[in-house]
Amino acid sequence: MKSGKVAIGGDGNAPISWTARKDIARFLAHVLVHSPASRLQNQVLRLEGDRVVRFLLFLAQIRQRIDRITRSQSFNEIFRGYEERTGTKLDVTYRTIDSLRAKLAENAYDFDAYLHIIWATDGLVGEPDNGLFPEWNPTKVLDILAPRA
Amino acid sequence: MAALTTALADAHVVISTVSLMALDAQVPVAQAAKAAGATLFLPSEYGGPTDNLQGLLGAKGTLQDKLREVGPPLLLVYTGPFADYSWSQCVPSCMISFPRG
């Protein structure tokens, strides 16, 4: 990012769930102590560190659609935020999903192509369980990337 | 195996954070965790959902069945990519920033 040049897969608008490691640790420490065994054993926890707003549960369907758009950070949202905060203009290269798939076909261990395909097509963890730790307050991507002084 | 079980002796919950290269090592760890009496095992997920995934990270998903067979009940933690690792100014290994100028 310092060079001003970035390259990602797809069109950059796909929503992606991001979580910082120390926030994962804090969340796990909390739920492992406070949640009942029934919520933990043979269960799944979906964490989404970067998010914007949470609506009420009974607005479930509408909420899911709006939340999906507003809360998860797509690459373009992150780049826009970075440009606004730092005044640096980024030169973004968008690599098509097809070109990434071709790379993966050539080399099945191309981890970079593999990850960017996932991030461009299926980057969300699913309905988050953030509510299990109401005070979680995880770090936002933009605050990691371009912390306010 | 005995050594692992002893090492995990008082653990209620065993959390694995091994890298992709060492995923299979989790099988004996899960077995030892169960033998030691742990009631919960967290395999090294911390990414996108892997239960039905193909390709490089799909190994995490297929491993889950094996872990269920031999270990304590699982807790799968899906978090998306690491925000701090991906976005800190770690230019050499950032998967997002390249080509490097």
PDB file of N, CA, C and O in Angstrom, chain A residues 1-3 5-8 16-21 24 28 32 40-47 75 78-79 95 108-109 111-112 114-116 119 124-125 141 144-145, chain B residues 13 15 20 39-40 42 46-47 49 53-58 73-89 91 95-101:
ATOM      1  N   MET A   1       0.840  -1.202   0.000  1.00  0.00           N
ATOM      2  CA  MET A   1       0.000   0.000   0.000  1.00  0.00           C
ATOM      3  C   MET A   1       0.871   1.246   0.000  1.00  0.00           C
ATOM      4  O   MET A   1       0.496   2.259  -0.576  1.00  0.00           O
ATOM      5  N   LYS A   2       2.023   1.212   0.626  1.00  0.00           N
ATOM      6  CA  LYS A   2       2.885   2.395   0.672  1.00  0.00           C
ATOM      7  C   LYS A   2       3.286   2.835  -0.724  1.00  0.00           C
ATOM      8  O   LYS A   2       3.472   4.011  -0.985  1.00  0.00           O
ATOM      9  N   SER A   3       3.414   1.855  -1.635  1.00  0.00           N
ATOM     10  CA  SER A   3       3.804   2.208  -2.990  1.00  0.00           C
ATOM     11  C   SER A   3       2.640   2.834  -3.729  1.00  0.00           C
ATOM     12  O   SER A   3       2.792   3.378  -4.804  1.00  0.00           O
ATOM     13  N   LYS A   5       0.285   1.141  -5.011  1.00  0.00           N
ATOM     14  CA  LYS A   5      -0.233   0.193  -5.986  1.00  0.00           C
ATOM     15  C   LYS A   5      -0.793  -1.031  -5.269  1.00  0.00           C
ATOM     16  O   LYS A   5      -0.130  -1.603  -4.422  1.00  0.00           O
ATOM     17  N   VAL A   6      -2.010  -1.409  -5.637  1.00  0.00           N
ATOM     18  CA  VAL A   6      -2.586  -2.624  -5.060  1.00  0.00           C
ATOM     19  C   VAL A   6      -3.237  -3.433  -6.166  1.00  0.00           C
ATOM     20  O   VAL A   6      -3.642  -2.892  -7.191  1.00  0.00           O
ATOM     21  N   ALA A   7      -3.326  -4.737  -5.954  1.00  0.00           N
ATOM     22  CA  ALA A   7      -3.965  -5.594  -6.945  1.00  0.00           C
ATOM     23  C   ALA A   7      -4.831  -6.603  -6.216  1.00  0.00           C
ATOM     24  O   ALA A   7      -4.405  -7.209  -5.237  1.00  0.00           O
ATOM     25  N   ILE A   8      -6.062  -6.756  -6.678  1.00  0.00           N
ATOM     26  CA  ILE A   8      -6.980  -7.699  -6.039  1.00  0.00           C
ATOM     27  C   ILE A   8      -7.754  -8.447  -7.103  1.00  0.00           C
ATOM     28  O   ILE A   8      -7.629  -8.164  -8.292  1.00  0.00           O
ATOM     29  N   ILE A  16     -16.535  -8.704   2.478  1.00  0.00           N
ATOM     30  CA  ILE A  16     -15.648  -9.678   3.110  1.00  0.00           C
ATOM     31  C   ILE A  16     -15.676  -9.459   4.610  1.00  0.00           C
ATOM     32  O   ILE A  16     -15.654  -8.322   5.067  1.00  0.00           O
ATOM     33  N   SER A  17     -15.698 -10.535   5.363  1.00  0.00           N
ATOM     34  CA  SER A  17     -15.615 -10.418   6.820  1.00  0.00           C
ATOM     35  C   SER A  17     -14.144 -10.396   7.206  1.00  0.00           C
ATOM     36  O   SER A  17     -13.375 -11.232   6.756  1.00  0.00           O
ATOM     37  N   TRP A  18     -13.754  -9.458   8.052  1.00  0.00           N
ATOM     38  CA  TRP A  18     -12.366  -9.370   8.511  1.00  0.00           C
ATOM     39  C   TRP A  18     -12.340  -9.365  10.033  1.00  0.00           C
ATOM     40  O   TRP A  18     -13.136  -8.677  10.649  1.00  0.00           O
ATOM     41  N   THR A  19     -11.385 -10.051  10.644  1.00  0.00           N
ATOM     42  CA  THR A  19     -11.259  -9.943  12.103  1.00  0.00           C
ATOM     43  C   THR A  19      -9.795  -9.939  12.488  1.00  0.00           C
ATOM     44  O   THR A  19      -9.012 -10.749  11.994  1.00  0.00           O
ATOM     45  N   ALA A  20      -9.395  -9.025  13.371  1.00  0.00           N
ATOM     46  CA  ALA A  20      -8.006  -8.957  13.840  1.00  0.00           C
ATOM     47  C   ALA A  20      -7.759 -10.048  14.876  1.00  0.00           C
ATOM     48  O   ALA A  20      -8.650 -10.395  15.651  1.00  0.00           O
ATOM     49  N   ARG A  21      -6.533 -10.550  14.907  1.00  0.00           N
ATOM     50  CA  ARG A  21      -6.218 -11.699  15.760  1.00  0.00           C
ATOM     51  C   ARG A  21      -6.439 -11.428  17.244  1.00  0.00           C
ATOM     52  O   ARG A  21      -6.953 -12.272  17.969  1.00  0.00           O
ATOM     53  N   ILE A  24      -9.987 -11.818  17.948  1.00  0.00           N
ATOM     54  CA  ILE A  24     -10.416 -13.223  17.980  1.00  0.00           C
ATOM     55  C   ILE A  24     -10.105 -13.788  19.357  1.00  0.00           C
ATOM     56  O   ILE A  24     -10.933 -14.465  19.979  1.00  0.00           O
ATOM     57  N   LEU A  28     -12.861 -15.243  21.975  1.00  0.00           N
ATOM     58  CA  LEU A  28     -12.830 -16.628  22.437  1.00  0.00           C
ATOM     59  C   LEU A  28     -12.692 -16.693  23.943  1.00  0.00           C
ATOM     60  O   LEU A  28     -13.379 -17.478  24.602  1.00  0.00           O
ATOM     61  N   LEU A  32     -15.631 -18.640  25.862  1.00  0.00           N
ATOM     62  CA  LEU A  32     -15.270 -19.906  26.495  1.00  0.00           C
ATOM     63  C   LEU A  32     -15.562 -19.869  27.983  1.00  0.00           C
ATOM     64  O   LEU A  32     -15.809 -20.887  28.611  1.00  0.00           O
ATOM     65  N   LEU A  40     -21.198 -24.283  22.608  1.00  0.00           N
ATOM     66  CA  LEU A  40     -19.815 -24.453  22.163  1.00  0.00           C
ATOM     67  C   LEU A  40     -19.535 -25.822  21.564  1.00  0.00           C
ATOM     68  O   LEU A  40     -18.840 -25.928  20.554  1.00  0.00           O
ATOM     69  N   GLN A  41     -20.067 -26.883  22.203  1.00  0.00           N
ATOM     70  CA  GLN A  41     -19.729 -28.228  21.747  1.00  0.00           C
ATOM     71  C   GLN A  41     -20.466 -28.547  20.459  1.00  0.00           C
ATOM     72  O   GLN A  41     -21.670 -28.391  20.358  1.00  0.00           O
ATOM     73  N   ASN A  42     -19.686 -29.018  19.453  1.00  0.00           N
ATOM     74  CA  ASN A  42     -20.240 -29.337  18.135  1.00  0.00           C
ATOM     75  C   ASN A  42     -20.960 -28.143  17.531  1.00  0.00           C
ATOM     76  O   ASN A  42     -22.022 -28.271  16.930  1.00  0.00           O
ATOM     77  N   GLN A  43     -20.381 -26.984  17.726  1.00  0.00           N
ATOM     78  CA  GLN A  43     -20.994 -25.763  17.238  1.00  0.00           C
ATOM     79  C   GLN A  43     -20.023 -24.992  16.349  1.00  0.00           C
ATOM     80  O   GLN A  43     -18.861 -25.360  16.220  1.00  0.00           O
ATOM     81  N   VAL A  44     -20.534 -23.903  15.792  1.00  0.00           N
ATOM     82  CA  VAL A  44     -19.730 -23.034  14.941  1.00  0.00           C
ATOM     83  C   VAL A  44     -19.824 -21.616  15.488  1.00  0.00           C
ATOM     84  O   VAL A  44     -20.883 -21.204  15.947  1.00  0.00           O
ATOM     85  N   LEU A  45     -18.726 -20.903  15.487  1.00  0.00           N
ATOM     86  CA  LEU A  45     -18.757 -19.494  15.864  1.00  0.00           C
ATOM     87  C   LEU A  45     -18.367 -18.691  14.635  1.00  0.00           C
ATOM     88  O   LEU A  45     -17.335 -18.962  14.024  1.00  0.00           O
ATOM     89  N   ARG A  46     -19.164 -17.708  14.280  1.00  0.00           N
ATOM     90  CA  ARG A  46     -18.838 -16.864  13.126  1.00  0.00           C
ATOM     91  C   ARG A  46     -18.565 -15.457  13.628  1.00  0.00           C
ATOM     92  O   ARG A  46     -19.429 -14.805  14.176  1.00  0.00           O
ATOM     93  N   LEU A  47     -17.315 -15.018  13.469  1.00  0.00           N
ATOM     94  CA  LEU A  47     -16.914 -13.709  13.967  1.00  0.00           C
ATOM     95  C   LEU A  47     -16.730 -12.748  12.810  1.00  0.00           C
ATOM     96  O   LEU A  47     -16.132 -13.084  11.793  1.00  0.00           O
ATOM     97  N   PHE A  75     -13.109  -4.611  -0.681  1.00  0.00           N
ATOM     98  CA  PHE A  75     -11.826  -3.989  -0.986  1.00  0.00           C
ATOM     99  C   PHE A  75     -12.006  -2.539  -1.402  1.00  0.00           C
ATOM    100  O   PHE A  75     -11.273  -1.654  -0.971  1.00  0.00           O
ATOM    101  N   ILE A  78     -12.545  -0.303   1.489  1.00  0.00           N
ATOM    102  CA  ILE A  78     -11.303  -0.134   2.246  1.00  0.00           C
ATOM    103  C   ILE A  78     -10.385   0.848   1.518  1.00  0.00           C
ATOM    104  O   ILE A  78      -9.821   1.768   2.120  1.00  0.00           O
ATOM    105  N   PHE A  79     -10.247   0.694   0.197  1.00  0.00           N
ATOM    106  CA  PHE A  79      -9.362   1.588  -0.552  1.00  0.00           C
ATOM    107  C   PHE A  79      -9.870   3.029  -0.501  1.00  0.00           C
ATOM    108  O   PHE A  79      -9.087   3.961  -0.339  1.00  0.00           O
ATOM    109  N   ARG A  95      -7.901  -7.865 -11.077  1.00  0.00           N
ATOM    110  CA  ARG A  95      -7.628  -9.060 -11.871  1.00  0.00           C
ATOM    111  C   ARG A  95      -8.927  -9.853 -11.975  1.00  0.00           C
ATOM    112  O   ARG A  95      -9.589 -10.096 -10.970  1.00  0.00           O
ATOM    113  N   ALA A 108      -1.936 -25.442  -8.879  1.00  0.00           N
ATOM    114  CA  ALA A 108      -2.930 -25.655  -7.824  1.00  0.00           C
ATOM    115  C   ALA A 108      -2.503 -25.105  -6.476  1.00  0.00           C
ATOM    116  O   ALA A 108      -3.307 -24.992  -5.569  1.00  0.00           O
ATOM    117  N   TYR A 109      -1.233 -24.741  -6.332  1.00  0.00           N
ATOM    118  CA  TYR A 109      -0.750 -24.210  -5.062  1.00  0.00           C
ATOM    119  C   TYR A 109      -0.603 -22.696  -5.064  1.00  0.00           C
ATOM    120  O   TYR A 109       0.031 -22.142  -4.189  1.00  0.00           O
ATOM    121  N   PHE A 111      -1.549 -19.883  -3.869  1.00  0.00           N
ATOM    122  CA  PHE A 111      -2.369 -19.511  -2.719  1.00  0.00           C
ATOM    123  C   PHE A 111      -2.971 -18.125  -2.888  1.00  0.00           C
ATOM    124  O   PHE A 111      -4.099 -17.866  -2.491  1.00  0.00           O
ATOM    125  N   ASP A 112      -2.194 -17.235  -3.484  1.00  0.00           N
ATOM    126  CA  ASP A 112      -2.657 -15.877  -3.710  1.00  0.00           C
ATOM    127  C   ASP A 112      -3.894 -15.880  -4.604  1.00  0.00           C
ATOM    128  O   ASP A 112      -4.920 -15.270  -4.282  1.00  0.00           O
ATOM    129  N   TYR A 114      -5.871 -18.370  -5.185  1.00  0.00           N
ATOM    130  CA  TYR A 114      -6.912 -19.103  -4.453  1.00  0.00           C
ATOM    131  C   TYR A 114      -7.659 -18.196  -3.482  1.00  0.00           C
ATOM    132  O   TYR A 114      -8.888 -18.137  -3.471  1.00  0.00           O
ATOM    133  N   LEU A 115      -6.908 -17.453  -2.685  1.00  0.00           N
ATOM    134  CA  LEU A 115      -7.537 -16.569  -1.703  1.00  0.00           C
ATOM    135  C   LEU A 115      -8.333 -15.460  -2.366  1.00  0.00           C
ATOM    136  O   LEU A 115      -9.451 -15.155  -1.950  1.00  0.00           O
ATOM    137  N   HIS A 116      -7.758 -14.853  -3.417  1.00  0.00           N
ATOM    138  CA  HIS A 116      -8.475 -13.743  -4.053  1.00  0.00           C
ATOM    139  C   HIS A 116      -9.762 -14.195  -4.714  1.00  0.00           C
ATOM    140  O   HIS A 116     -10.722 -13.432  -4.784  1.00  0.00           O
ATOM    141  N   TRP A 119     -12.171 -14.425  -1.818  1.00  0.00           N
ATOM    142  CA  TRP A 119     -12.548 -13.094  -1.336  1.00  0.00           C
ATOM    143  C   TRP A 119     -13.472 -12.375  -2.305  1.00  0.00           C
ATOM    144  O   TRP A 119     -14.313 -11.592  -1.890  1.00  0.00           O
ATOM    145  N   LEU A 124     -17.748 -13.886   3.043  1.00  0.00           N
ATOM    146  CA  LEU A 124     -18.385 -13.654   4.348  1.00  0.00           C
ATOM    147  C   LEU A 124     -18.394 -14.914   5.198  1.00  0.00           C
ATOM    148  O   LEU A 124     -18.443 -16.016   4.677  1.00  0.00           O
ATOM    149  N   VAL A 125     -18.369 -14.730   6.523  1.00  0.00           N
ATOM    150  CA  VAL A 125     -18.408 -15.905   7.396  1.00  0.00           C
ATOM    151  C   VAL A 125     -19.813 -16.438   7.575  1.00  0.00           C
ATOM    152  O   VAL A 125     -20.003 -17.520   8.080  1.00  0.00           O
ATOM    153  N   VAL A 141     -10.901  -2.458  10.019  1.00  0.00           N
ATOM    154  CA  VAL A 141      -9.816  -2.577   9.046  1.00  0.00           C
ATOM    155  C   VAL A 141      -9.137  -1.228   8.832  1.00  0.00           C
ATOM    156  O   VAL A 141      -7.899  -1.134   8.840  1.00  0.00           O
ATOM    157  N   ILE A 144      -6.649  -0.238  11.358  1.00  0.00           N
ATOM    158  CA  ILE A 144      -5.391  -0.980  11.314  1.00  0.00           C
ATOM    159  C   ILE A 144      -4.532  -0.416  10.189  1.00  0.00           C
ATOM    160  O   ILE A 144      -3.333  -0.218  10.314  1.00  0.00           O
ATOM    161  N   LEU A 145      -5.181  -0.150   9.072  1.00  0.00           N
ATOM    162  CA  LEU A 145      -4.491   0.276   7.868  1.00  0.00           C
ATOM    163  C   LEU A 145      -3.994   1.719   7.958  1.00  0.00           C
ATOM    164  O   LEU A 145      -2.875   2.029   7.564  1.00  0.00           O
TER     165      LEU A 145
ATOM    166  N   VAL B  13     -10.339 -27.070  27.577  1.00  0.00           N
ATOM    167  CA  VAL B  13     -10.515 -26.667  26.188  1.00  0.00           C
ATOM    168  C   VAL B  13      -9.144 -26.655  25.525  1.00  0.00           C
ATOM    169  O   VAL B  13      -8.196 -26.115  26.083  1.00  0.00           O
ATOM    170  N   ILE B  15      -7.105 -25.399  22.222  1.00  0.00           N
ATOM    171  CA  ILE B  15      -7.212 -24.530  21.056  1.00  0.00           C
ATOM    172  C   ILE B  15      -5.992 -24.731  20.169  1.00  0.00           C
ATOM    173  O   ILE B  15      -4.858 -24.575  20.626  1.00  0.00           O
ATOM    174  N   LEU B  20      -1.266 -23.989   8.103  1.00  0.00           N
ATOM    175  CA  LEU B  20      -1.763 -24.881   7.066  1.00  0.00           C
ATOM    176  C   LEU B  20      -0.828 -26.076   6.861  1.00  0.00           C
ATOM    177  O   LEU B  20      -1.256 -27.180   6.528  1.00  0.00           O
ATOM    178  N   THR B  39     -13.066 -31.190  27.083  1.00  0.00           N
ATOM    179  CA  THR B  39     -14.433 -31.321  26.577  1.00  0.00           C
ATOM    180  C   THR B  39     -14.685 -30.486  25.334  1.00  0.00           C
ATOM    181  O   THR B  39     -15.792 -30.445  24.819  1.00  0.00           O
ATOM    182  N   LEU B  40     -13.636 -29.814  24.855  1.00  0.00           N
ATOM    183  CA  LEU B  40     -13.826 -28.979  23.681  1.00  0.00           C
ATOM    184  C   LEU B  40     -12.514 -28.864  22.930  1.00  0.00           C
ATOM    185  O   LEU B  40     -11.453 -28.691  23.546  1.00  0.00           O
ATOM    186  N   LEU B  42     -10.774 -26.790  19.568  1.00  0.00           N
ATOM    187  CA  LEU B  42     -10.920 -25.786  18.519  1.00  0.00           C
ATOM    188  C   LEU B  42      -9.836 -26.010  17.471  1.00  0.00           C
ATOM    189  O   LEU B  42      -8.684 -25.654  17.689  1.00  0.00           O
ATOM    190  N   TYR B  46     -10.149 -20.111  11.764  1.00  0.00           N
ATOM    191  CA  TYR B  46      -9.810 -18.679  11.727  1.00  0.00           C
ATOM    192  C   TYR B  46      -9.667 -18.171  10.304  1.00  0.00           C
ATOM    193  O   TYR B  46      -8.717 -17.494   9.937  1.00  0.00           O
ATOM    194  N   GLY B  47     -10.636 -18.537   9.460  1.00  0.00           N
ATOM    195  CA  GLY B  47     -10.644 -18.021   8.094  1.00  0.00           C
ATOM    196  C   GLY B  47     -12.087 -18.028   7.655  1.00  0.00           C
ATOM    197  O   GLY B  47     -12.981 -17.820   8.481  1.00  0.00           O
ATOM    198  N   PRO B  49     -15.535 -19.973   6.139  1.00  0.00           N
ATOM    199  CA  PRO B  49     -16.099 -21.304   6.388  1.00  0.00           C
ATOM    200  C   PRO B  49     -15.435 -22.359   5.506  1.00  0.00           C
ATOM    201  O   PRO B  49     -15.215 -22.121   4.324  1.00  0.00           O
ATOM    202  N   LEU B  53     -15.565 -26.574   1.471  1.00  0.00           N
ATOM    203  CA  LEU B  53     -14.670 -25.848   0.586  1.00  0.00           C
ATOM    204  C   LEU B  53     -13.797 -26.761  -0.260  1.00  0.00           C
ATOM    205  O   LEU B  53     -13.336 -27.794   0.193  1.00  0.00           O
ATOM    206  N   GLN B  54     -13.543 -26.337  -1.503  1.00  0.00           N
ATOM    207  CA  GLN B  54     -12.634 -27.089  -2.372  1.00  0.00           C
ATOM    208  C   GLN B  54     -11.249 -26.476  -2.308  1.00  0.00           C
ATOM    209  O   GLN B  54     -11.071 -25.360  -1.856  1.00  0.00           O
ATOM    210  N   GLY B  55     -10.306 -27.180  -2.840  1.00  0.00           N
ATOM    211  CA  GLY B  55      -8.976 -26.605  -3.042  1.00  0.00           C
ATOM    212  C   GLY B  55      -8.109 -26.555  -1.792  1.00  0.00           C
ATOM    213  O   GLY B  55      -8.280 -27.309  -0.860  1.00  0.00           O
ATOM    214  N   LEU B  56      -7.172 -25.595  -1.791  1.00  0.00           N
ATOM    215  CA  LEU B  56      -6.099 -25.551  -0.797  1.00  0.00           C
ATOM    216  C   LEU B  56      -6.574 -25.557   0.651  1.00  0.00           C
ATOM    217  O   LEU B  56      -5.984 -26.198   1.499  1.00  0.00           O
ATOM    218  N   LEU B  57      -7.624 -24.803   0.934  1.00  0.00           N
ATOM    219  CA  LEU B  57      -8.074 -24.755   2.320  1.00  0.00           C
ATOM    220  C   LEU B  57      -9.149 -25.804   2.610  1.00  0.00           C
ATOM    221  O   LEU B  57      -9.593 -25.942   3.737  1.00  0.00           O
ATOM    222  N   GLY B  58      -9.541 -26.528   1.599  1.00  0.00           N
ATOM    223  CA  GLY B  58     -10.548 -27.569   1.781  1.00  0.00           C
ATOM    224  C   GLY B  58     -10.101 -28.642   2.747  1.00  0.00           C
ATOM    225  O   GLY B  58     -10.916 -29.293   3.400  1.00  0.00           O
ATOM    226  N   PRO B  73     -15.711 -32.868  21.392  1.00  0.00           N
ATOM    227  CA  PRO B  73     -16.581 -32.047  20.539  1.00  0.00           C
ATOM    228  C   PRO B  73     -15.822 -30.845  19.987  1.00  0.00           C
ATOM    229  O   PRO B  73     -14.966 -30.280  20.664  1.00  0.00           O
ATOM    230  N   LEU B  74     -16.132 -30.482  18.737  1.00  0.00           N
ATOM    231  CA  LEU B  74     -15.413 -29.399  18.077  1.00  0.00           C
ATOM    232  C   LEU B  74     -16.134 -28.070  18.218  1.00  0.00           C
ATOM    233  O   LEU B  74     -17.364 -28.031  18.270  1.00  0.00           O
ATOM    234  N   LEU B  75     -15.340 -27.005  18.233  1.00  0.00           N
ATOM    235  CA  LEU B  75     -15.915 -25.666  18.070  1.00  0.00           C
ATOM    236  C   LEU B  75     -15.184 -25.066  16.880  1.00  0.00           C
ATOM    237  O   LEU B  75     -13.959 -24.901  16.902  1.00  0.00           O
ATOM    238  N   LEU B  76     -15.921 -24.766  15.804  1.00  0.00           N
ATOM    239  CA  LEU B  76     -15.302 -24.209  14.601  1.00  0.00           C
ATOM    240  C   LEU B  76     -15.431 -22.698  14.632  1.00  0.00           C
ATOM    241  O   LEU B  76     -16.528 -22.168  14.769  1.00  0.00           O
ATOM    242  N   VAL B  77     -14.315 -22.004  14.517  1.00  0.00           N
ATOM    243  CA  VAL B  77     -14.336 -20.539  14.601  1.00  0.00           C
ATOM    244  C   VAL B  77     -13.994 -19.938  13.242  1.00  0.00           C
ATOM    245  O   VAL B  77     -12.862 -20.024  12.767  1.00  0.00           O
ATOM    246  N   TYR B  78     -15.011 -19.350  12.590  1.00  0.00           N
ATOM    247  CA  TYR B  78     -14.798 -18.702  11.295  1.00  0.00           C
ATOM    248  C   TYR B  78     -14.744 -17.195  11.518  1.00  0.00           C
ATOM    249  O   TYR B  78     -15.653 -16.617  12.109  1.00  0.00           O
ATOM    250  N   THR B  79     -13.677 -16.576  11.020  1.00  0.00           N
ATOM    251  CA  THR B  79     -13.460 -15.161  11.322  1.00  0.00           C
ATOM    252  C   THR B  79     -13.217 -14.309  10.092  1.00  0.00           C
ATOM    253  O   THR B  79     -13.004 -13.113  10.195  1.00  0.00           O
ATOM    254  N   GLY B  80     -13.166 -14.918   8.926  1.00  0.00           N
ATOM    255  CA  GLY B  80     -12.684 -14.173   7.759  1.00  0.00           C
ATOM    256  C   GLY B  80     -11.171 -14.023   7.876  1.00  0.00           C
ATOM    257  O   GLY B  80     -10.582 -14.458   8.873  1.00  0.00           O
ATOM    258  N   PRO B  81     -10.533 -13.409   6.872  1.00  0.00           N
ATOM    259  CA  PRO B  81      -9.074 -13.240   6.946  1.00  0.00           C
ATOM    260  C   PRO B  81      -8.691 -12.338   8.118  1.00  0.00           C
ATOM    261  O   PRO B  81      -9.507 -11.559   8.614  1.00  0.00           O
ATOM    262  N   PHE B  82      -7.425 -12.450   8.562  1.00  0.00           N
ATOM    263  CA  PHE B  82      -6.948 -11.645   9.695  1.00  0.00           C
ATOM    264  C   PHE B  82      -6.812 -10.194   9.260  1.00  0.00           C
ATOM    265  O   PHE B  82      -5.962  -9.856   8.447  1.00  0.00           O
ATOM    266  N   ALA B  83      -7.607  -9.338   9.854  1.00  0.00           N
ATOM    267  CA  ALA B  83      -7.569  -7.922   9.487  1.00  0.00           C
ATOM    268  C   ALA B  83      -6.205  -7.335   9.785  1.00  0.00           C
ATOM    269  O   ALA B  83      -5.658  -6.564   8.995  1.00  0.00           O
ATOM    270  N   ASP B  84      -5.615  -7.725  10.934  1.00  0.00           N
ATOM    271  CA  ASP B  84      -4.346  -7.111  11.324  1.00  0.00           C
ATOM    272  C   ASP B  84      -3.206  -7.615  10.443  1.00  0.00           C
ATOM    273  O   ASP B  84      -2.366  -6.853  10.011  1.00  0.00           O
ATOM    274  N   TYR B  85      -3.185  -8.905  10.139  1.00  0.00           N
ATOM    275  CA  TYR B  85      -2.123  -9.453   9.308  1.00  0.00           C
ATOM    276  C   TYR B  85      -2.218  -8.946   7.884  1.00  0.00           C
ATOM    277  O   TYR B  85      -1.230  -8.625   7.243  1.00  0.00           O
ATOM    278  N   SER B  86      -3.436  -8.873   7.378  1.00  0.00           N
ATOM    279  CA  SER B  86      -3.614  -8.487   5.975  1.00  0.00           C
ATOM    280  C   SER B  86      -3.339  -7.016   5.732  1.00  0.00           C
ATOM    281  O   SER B  86      -2.862  -6.633   4.675  1.00  0.00           O
ATOM    282  N   TRP B  87      -3.685  -6.182   6.714  1.00  0.00           N
ATOM    283  CA  TRP B  87      -3.691  -4.754   6.447  1.00  0.00           C
ATOM    284  C   TRP B  87      -2.660  -3.932   7.188  1.00  0.00           C
ATOM    285  O   TRP B  87      -2.558  -2.745   6.998  1.00  0.00           O
ATOM    286  N   SER B  88      -1.890  -4.516   8.061  1.00  0.00           N
ATOM    287  CA  SER B  88      -0.845  -3.722   8.711  1.00  0.00           C
ATOM    288  C   SER B  88       0.236  -3.470   7.665  1.00  0.00           C
ATOM    289  O   SER B  88       0.249  -4.091   6.623  1.00  0.00           O
ATOM    290  N   GLN B  89       1.149  -2.589   7.961  1.00  0.00           N
ATOM    291  CA  GLN B  89       2.125  -2.235   6.931  1.00  0.00           C
ATOM    292  C   GLN B  89       3.190  -3.314   6.798  1.00  0.00           C
ATOM    293  O   GLN B  89       4.365  -3.091   7.052  1.00  0.00           O
ATOM    294  N   VAL B  91       4.492  -4.923   4.255  1.00  0.00           N
ATOM    295  CA  VAL B  91       4.620  -4.957   2.804  1.00  0.00           C
ATOM    296  C   VAL B  91       5.148  -6.253   2.191  1.00  0.00           C
ATOM    297  O   VAL B  91       4.577  -6.742   1.233  1.00  0.00           O
ATOM    298  N   MET B  95      -0.871  -9.981   1.182  1.00  0.00           N
ATOM    299  CA  MET B  95      -1.428 -10.655   0.018  1.00  0.00           C
ATOM    300  C   MET B  95      -2.203  -9.686  -0.857  1.00  0.00           C
ATOM    301  O   MET B  95      -2.667 -10.031  -1.917  1.00  0.00           O
ATOM    302  N   ILE B  96      -2.435  -8.470  -0.340  1.00  0.00           N
ATOM    303  CA  ILE B  96      -3.244  -7.557  -1.098  1.00  0.00           C
ATOM    304  C   ILE B  96      -2.408  -6.573  -1.886  1.00  0.00           C
ATOM    305  O   ILE B  96      -2.761  -6.214  -2.994  1.00  0.00           O
ATOM    306  N   SER B  97      -1.288  -6.171  -1.348  1.00  0.00           N
ATOM    307  CA  SER B  97      -0.490  -5.174  -2.041  1.00  0.00           C
ATOM    308  C   SER B  97       0.536  -5.785  -2.953  1.00  0.00           C
ATOM    309  O   SER B  97       1.532  -6.280  -2.517  1.00  0.00           O
ATOM    310  N   PHE B  98       0.281  -5.783  -4.180  1.00  0.00           N
ATOM    311  CA  PHE B  98       1.296  -6.096  -5.178  1.00  0.00           C
ATOM    312  C   PHE B  98       0.751  -5.752  -6.524  1.00  0.00           C
ATOM    313  O   PHE B  98      -0.453  -5.747  -6.697  1.00  0.00           O
ATOM    314  N   PRO B  99       1.476  -5.437  -7.592  1.00  0.00           N
ATOM    315  CA  PRO B  99       2.935  -5.471  -7.602  1.00  0.00           C
ATOM    316  C   PRO B  99       3.503  -4.382  -6.708  1.00  0.00           C
ATOM    317  O   PRO B  99       2.892  -3.330  -6.552  1.00  0.00           O
ATOM    318  N   ARG B 100       4.627  -4.627  -6.109  1.00  0.00           N
ATOM    319  CA  ARG B 100       5.229  -3.658  -5.224  1.00  0.00           C
ATOM    320  C   ARG B 100       5.995  -2.636  -6.041  1.00  0.00           C
ATOM    321  O   ARG B 100       6.781  -2.961  -6.884  1.00  0.00           O
ATOM    322  N   GLY B 101       5.738  -1.370  -5.759  1.00  0.00           N
ATOM    323  CA  GLY B 101       6.389  -0.308  -6.522  1.00  0.00           C
ATOM    324  C   GLY B 101       7.669   0.150  -5.873  1.00  0.00           C
ATOM    325  O   GLY B 101       7.915  -0.123  -4.724  1.00  0.00           O
TER     326      GLY B 101
END
